[in-house]
Amino acid sequence: MLLLREDGFAGSGRTFRRTGEGWVQVVNVQGSRYGGRFAINLAIHPMAIPDLRSNSPDPRKITAELCEFRCRLSETKSDQWWTHEATSESMVSAMAAAAKVYRNVGRPILERVSGPASPLMTVTPTEFRSGAYDFAGFGTTKVRMALALSLLRKAEGRFEESKAFAAYGIENIGSASFLRHELQALAGEQ
């Protein structure tokens, strides 16, 4: 956890947060319910839009589950867990291995996806529709991402892009019909 503190994160227990350039970043250590291993969750959330419970994001309390964009820290792009025995030596060794992956993979990803140059801020509706974007593994469903991108563009005053992202969400609503009302409002259909 010293590495996270050196990077400007604050927190305790298993969740650490930092804010900058309009984003909050969350690093969370998720233990296995069966013990003996853990994973590292990374999450980012733009301060300009509500969290997943429709509240203003609190940068001191937001959890990874409430962030709009999430991914699992991994050096292989698949689900990565670090195993350990019930000894402090084993836990220290597992944490050192996870810290190395954070340094080499997590830190650069967090830098890339947060701030004004974030691909989340620069992707166009056309690129999003065609899948021609790279959010470095961060995301959720395409409809939920369309809603978040629409909200982000609206907060920036980029209204035509906001409407286009919302329109994509409506066209692909599928089982996410609970988002229809909000998407329609953003698309100007109400």
PDB file of N, CA, C and O in Angstrom, residues 122-160:
ATOM      1  N   THR A 122     -12.227  11.586 -25.559  1.00  0.00           N
ATOM      2  CA  THR A 122     -11.929  11.904 -26.952  1.00  0.00           C
ATOM      3  C   THR A 122     -12.647  11.008 -27.960  1.00  0.00           C
ATOM      4  O   THR A 122     -12.709  11.350 -29.137  1.00  0.00           O
ATOM      5  N   VAL A 123     -13.172   9.863 -27.523  1.00  0.00           N
ATOM      6  CA  VAL A 123     -13.855   8.969 -28.458  1.00  0.00           C
ATOM      7  C   VAL A 123     -15.070   9.692 -29.048  1.00  0.00           C
ATOM      8  O   VAL A 123     -15.798  10.397 -28.344  1.00  0.00           O
ATOM      9  N   THR A 124     -15.252   9.530 -30.327  1.00  0.00           N
ATOM     10  CA  THR A 124     -16.406  10.136 -30.991  1.00  0.00           C
ATOM     11  C   THR A 124     -17.558   9.128 -31.014  1.00  0.00           C
ATOM     12  O   THR A 124     -17.332   7.917 -30.901  1.00  0.00           O
ATOM     13  N   PRO A 125     -18.769   9.594 -31.207  1.00  0.00           N
ATOM     14  CA  PRO A 125     -19.891   8.658 -31.333  1.00  0.00           C
ATOM     15  C   PRO A 125     -19.693   7.657 -32.484  1.00  0.00           C
ATOM     16  O   PRO A 125     -20.025   6.481 -32.342  1.00  0.00           O
ATOM     17  N   THR A 126     -19.120   8.119 -33.582  1.00  0.00           N
ATOM     18  CA  THR A 126     -18.869   7.219 -34.717  1.00  0.00           C
ATOM     19  C   THR A 126     -17.869   6.134 -34.344  1.00  0.00           C
ATOM     20  O   THR A 126     -18.073   4.952 -34.658  1.00  0.00           O
ATOM     21  N   GLU A 127     -16.788   6.508 -33.678  1.00  0.00           N
ATOM     22  CA  GLU A 127     -15.795   5.520 -33.235  1.00  0.00           C
ATOM     23  C   GLU A 127     -16.418   4.534 -32.246  1.00  0.00           C
ATOM     24  O   GLU A 127     -16.161   3.321 -32.317  1.00  0.00           O
ATOM     25  N   PHE A 128     -17.234   5.046 -31.355  1.00  0.00           N
ATOM     26  CA  PHE A 128     -17.884   4.187 -30.368  1.00  0.00           C
ATOM     27  C   PHE A 128     -18.806   3.177 -31.050  1.00  0.00           C
ATOM     28  O   PHE A 128     -18.777   1.990 -30.739  1.00  0.00           O
ATOM     29  N   ARG A 129     -19.604   3.667 -31.997  1.00  0.00           N
ATOM     30  CA  ARG A 129     -20.518   2.779 -32.730  1.00  0.00           C
ATOM     31  C   ARG A 129     -19.765   1.650 -33.425  1.00  0.00           C
ATOM     32  O   ARG A 129     -20.217   0.513 -33.447  1.00  0.00           O
ATOM     33  N   SER A 130     -18.630   1.982 -34.017  1.00  0.00           N
ATOM     34  CA  SER A 130     -17.891   0.985 -34.795  1.00  0.00           C
ATOM     35  C   SER A 130     -16.952   0.132 -33.939  1.00  0.00           C
ATOM     36  O   SER A 130     -16.361  -0.817 -34.445  1.00  0.00           O
ATOM     37  N   GLY A 131     -16.807   0.481 -32.671  1.00  0.00           N
ATOM     38  CA  GLY A 131     -15.886  -0.266 -31.802  1.00  0.00           C
ATOM     39  C   GLY A 131     -14.444   0.144 -31.973  1.00  0.00           C
ATOM     40  O   GLY A 131     -13.544  -0.559 -31.526  1.00  0.00           O
ATOM     41  N   ALA A 132     -14.208   1.282 -32.640  1.00  0.00           N
ATOM     42  CA  ALA A 132     -12.836   1.749 -32.919  1.00  0.00           C
ATOM     43  C   ALA A 132     -12.321   2.617 -31.763  1.00  0.00           C
ATOM     44  O   ALA A 132     -12.072   3.798 -31.924  1.00  0.00           O
ATOM     45  N   TYR A 133     -12.209   2.016 -30.604  1.00  0.00           N
ATOM     46  CA  TYR A 133     -11.705   2.729 -29.433  1.00  0.00           C
ATOM     47  C   TYR A 133     -10.995   1.729 -28.521  1.00  0.00           C
ATOM     48  O   TYR A 133     -11.189   0.517 -28.635  1.00  0.00           O
ATOM     49  N   ASP A 134     -10.195   2.252 -27.624  1.00  0.00           N
ATOM     50  CA  ASP A 134      -9.500   1.422 -26.645  1.00  0.00           C
ATOM     51  C   ASP A 134      -9.555   2.124 -25.300  1.00  0.00           C
ATOM     52  O   ASP A 134      -8.884   3.126 -25.092  1.00  0.00           O
ATOM     53  N   PHE A 135     -10.375   1.597 -24.411  1.00  0.00           N
ATOM     54  CA  PHE A 135     -10.505   2.150 -23.064  1.00  0.00           C
ATOM     55  C   PHE A 135      -9.632   1.392 -22.074  1.00  0.00           C
ATOM     56  O   PHE A 135      -9.855   1.418 -20.876  1.00  0.00           O
ATOM     57  N   ALA A 136      -8.631   0.684 -22.574  1.00  0.00           N
ATOM     58  CA  ALA A 136      -7.645  -0.032 -21.747  1.00  0.00           C
ATOM     59  C   ALA A 136      -8.295  -1.031 -20.797  1.00  0.00           C
ATOM     60  O   ALA A 136      -7.826  -1.246 -19.688  1.00  0.00           O
ATOM     61  N   GLY A 137      -9.390  -1.638 -21.241  1.00  0.00           N
ATOM     62  CA  GLY A 137     -10.055  -2.638 -20.420  1.00  0.00           C
ATOM     63  C   GLY A 137     -11.124  -2.075 -19.499  1.00  0.00           C
ATOM     64  O   GLY A 137     -11.884  -2.825 -18.898  1.00  0.00           O
ATOM     65  N   PHE A 138     -11.194  -0.746 -19.363  1.00  0.00           N
ATOM     66  CA  PHE A 138     -12.218  -0.136 -18.522  1.00  0.00           C
ATOM     67  C   PHE A 138     -13.538  -0.129 -19.260  1.00  0.00           C
ATOM     68  O   PHE A 138     -13.573   0.123 -20.459  1.00  0.00           O
ATOM     69  N   GLY A 139     -14.600  -0.369 -18.550  1.00  0.00           N
ATOM     70  CA  GLY A 139     -15.890  -0.286 -19.190  1.00  0.00           C
ATOM     71  C   GLY A 139     -16.972  -0.966 -18.396  1.00  0.00           C
ATOM     72  O   GLY A 139     -16.816  -1.299 -17.230  1.00  0.00           O
ATOM     73  N   THR A 140     -18.047  -1.161 -19.062  1.00  0.00           N
ATOM     74  CA  THR A 140     -19.235  -1.831 -18.556  1.00  0.00           C
ATOM     75  C   THR A 140     -19.991  -2.264 -19.810  1.00  0.00           C
ATOM     76  O   THR A 140     -19.365  -2.447 -20.853  1.00  0.00           O
ATOM     77  N   THR A 141     -21.301  -2.380 -19.765  1.00  0.00           N
ATOM     78  CA  THR A 141     -22.024  -2.728 -20.979  1.00  0.00           C
ATOM     79  C   THR A 141     -21.972  -1.549 -21.952  1.00  0.00           C
ATOM     80  O   THR A 141     -21.780  -0.397 -21.547  1.00  0.00           O
ATOM     81  N   LYS A 142     -22.160  -1.821 -23.224  1.00  0.00           N
ATOM     82  CA  LYS A 142     -22.118  -0.747 -24.231  1.00  0.00           C
ATOM     83  C   LYS A 142     -23.211   0.289 -23.989  1.00  0.00           C
ATOM     84  O   LYS A 142     -22.987   1.485 -24.170  1.00  0.00           O
ATOM     85  N   VAL A 143     -24.392  -0.146 -23.554  1.00  0.00           N
ATOM     86  CA  VAL A 143     -25.477   0.802 -23.300  1.00  0.00           C
ATOM     87  C   VAL A 143     -25.128   1.683 -22.102  1.00  0.00           C
ATOM     88  O   VAL A 143     -25.310   2.900 -22.146  1.00  0.00           O
ATOM     89  N   ARG A 144     -24.604   1.087 -21.045  1.00  0.00           N
ATOM     90  CA  ARG A 144     -24.215   1.866 -19.857  1.00  0.00           C
ATOM     91  C   ARG A 144     -23.082   2.828 -20.224  1.00  0.00           C
ATOM     92  O   ARG A 144     -23.048   3.971 -19.772  1.00  0.00           O
ATOM     93  N   MET A 145     -22.126   2.361 -21.051  1.00  0.00           N
ATOM     94  CA  MET A 145     -21.041   3.252 -21.481  1.00  0.00           C
ATOM     95  C   MET A 145     -21.599   4.400 -22.314  1.00  0.00           C
ATOM     96  O   MET A 145     -21.150   5.540 -22.171  1.00  0.00           O
ATOM     97  N   ALA A 146     -22.560   4.107 -23.185  1.00  0.00           N
ATOM     98  CA  ALA A 146     -23.165   5.167 -24.002  1.00  0.00           C
ATOM     99  C   ALA A 146     -23.820   6.213 -23.106  1.00  0.00           C
ATOM    100  O   ALA A 146     -23.695   7.421 -23.350  1.00  0.00           O
ATOM    101  N   LEU A 147     -24.494   5.765 -22.057  1.00  0.00           N
ATOM    102  CA  LEU A 147     -25.113   6.704 -21.119  1.00  0.00           C
ATOM    103  C   LEU A 147     -24.047   7.564 -20.442  1.00  0.00           C
ATOM    104  O   LEU A 147     -24.177   8.789 -20.374  1.00  0.00           O
ATOM    105  N   ALA A 148     -22.997   6.935 -19.943  1.00  0.00           N
ATOM    106  CA  ALA A 148     -21.936   7.684 -19.263  1.00  0.00           C
ATOM    107  C   ALA A 148     -21.264   8.672 -20.210  1.00  0.00           C
ATOM    108  O   ALA A 148     -21.011   9.827 -19.837  1.00  0.00           O
ATOM    109  N   LEU A 149     -20.989   8.245 -21.431  1.00  0.00           N
ATOM    110  CA  LEU A 149     -20.351   9.142 -22.398  1.00  0.00           C
ATOM    111  C   LEU A 149     -21.284  10.289 -22.769  1.00  0.00           C
ATOM    112  O   LEU A 149     -20.836  11.425 -22.946  1.00  0.00           O
ATOM    113  N   SER A 150     -22.577  10.011 -22.865  1.00  0.00           N
ATOM    114  CA  SER A 150     -23.555  11.070 -23.132  1.00  0.00           C
ATOM    115  C   SER A 150     -23.571  12.082 -21.989  1.00  0.00           C
ATOM    116  O   SER A 150     -23.561  13.296 -22.219  1.00  0.00           O
ATOM    117  N   LEU A 151     -23.586  11.597 -20.762  1.00  0.00           N
ATOM    118  CA  LEU A 151     -23.567  12.487 -19.599  1.00  0.00           C
ATOM    119  C   LEU A 151     -22.294  13.328 -19.555  1.00  0.00           C
ATOM    120  O   LEU A 151     -22.334  14.525 -19.252  1.00  0.00           O
ATOM    121  N   LEU A 152     -21.166  12.691 -19.867  1.00  0.00           N
ATOM    122  CA  LEU A 152     -19.891  13.416 -19.897  1.00  0.00           C
ATOM    123  C   LEU A 152     -19.905  14.528 -20.935  1.00  0.00           C
ATOM    124  O   LEU A 152     -19.475  15.655 -20.660  1.00  0.00           O
ATOM    125  N   ARG A 153     -20.382  14.205 -22.135  1.00  0.00           N
ATOM    126  CA  ARG A 153     -20.413  15.217 -23.197  1.00  0.00           C
ATOM    127  C   ARG A 153     -21.365  16.357 -22.830  1.00  0.00           C
ATOM    128  O   ARG A 153     -21.071  17.518 -23.075  1.00  0.00           O
ATOM    129  N   LYS A 154     -22.487  16.027 -22.223  1.00  0.00           N
ATOM    130  CA  LYS A 154     -23.434  17.054 -21.803  1.00  0.00           C
ATOM    131  C   LYS A 154     -22.781  17.969 -20.760  1.00  0.00           C
ATOM    132  O   LYS A 154     -22.916  19.194 -20.836  1.00  0.00           O
ATOM    133  N   ALA A 155     -22.070  17.400 -19.804  1.00  0.00           N
ATOM    134  CA  ALA A 155     -21.402  18.191 -18.769  1.00  0.00           C
ATOM    135  C   ALA A 155     -20.353  19.125 -19.361  1.00  0.00           C
ATOM    136  O   ALA A 155     -20.096  20.198 -18.816  1.00  0.00           O
ATOM    137  N   GLU A 156     -19.778  18.735 -20.492  1.00  0.00           N
ATOM    138  CA  GLU A 156     -18.777  19.564 -21.168  1.00  0.00           C
ATOM    139  C   GLU A 156     -19.405  20.563 -22.137  1.00  0.00           C
ATOM    140  O   GLU A 156     -18.689  21.339 -22.756  1.00  0.00           O
ATOM    141  N   GLY A 157     -20.706  20.491 -22.320  1.00  0.00           N
ATOM    142  CA  GLY A 157     -21.362  21.380 -23.278  1.00  0.00           C
ATOM    143  C   GLY A 157     -21.265  20.891 -24.712  1.00  0.00           C
ATOM    144  O   GLY A 157     -21.533  21.645 -25.647  1.00  0.00           O
ATOM    145  N   ARG A 158     -20.934  19.640 -24.910  1.00  0.00           N
ATOM    146  CA  ARG A 158     -20.834  19.044 -26.240  1.00  0.00           C
ATOM    147  C   ARG A 158     -22.160  18.313 -26.524  1.00  0.00           C
ATOM    148  O   ARG A 158     -22.228  17.098 -26.537  1.00  0.00           O
ATOM    149  N   PHE A 159     -23.204  19.088 -26.750  1.00  0.00           N
ATOM    150  CA  PHE A 159     -24.565  18.577 -26.765  1.00  0.00           C
ATOM    151  C   PHE A 159     -24.869  17.640 -27.933  1.00  0.00           C
ATOM    152  O   PHE A 159     -25.599  16.662 -27.763  1.00  0.00           O
ATOM    153  N   GLU A 160     -24.336  17.922 -29.107  1.00  0.00           N
ATOM    154  CA  GLU A 160     -24.621  17.043 -30.248  1.00  0.00           C
ATOM    155  C   GLU A 160     -24.011  15.657 -30.022  1.00  0.00           C
ATOM    156  O   GLU A 160     -24.636  14.640 -30.336  1.00  0.00           O
TER     157      GLU A 160
END
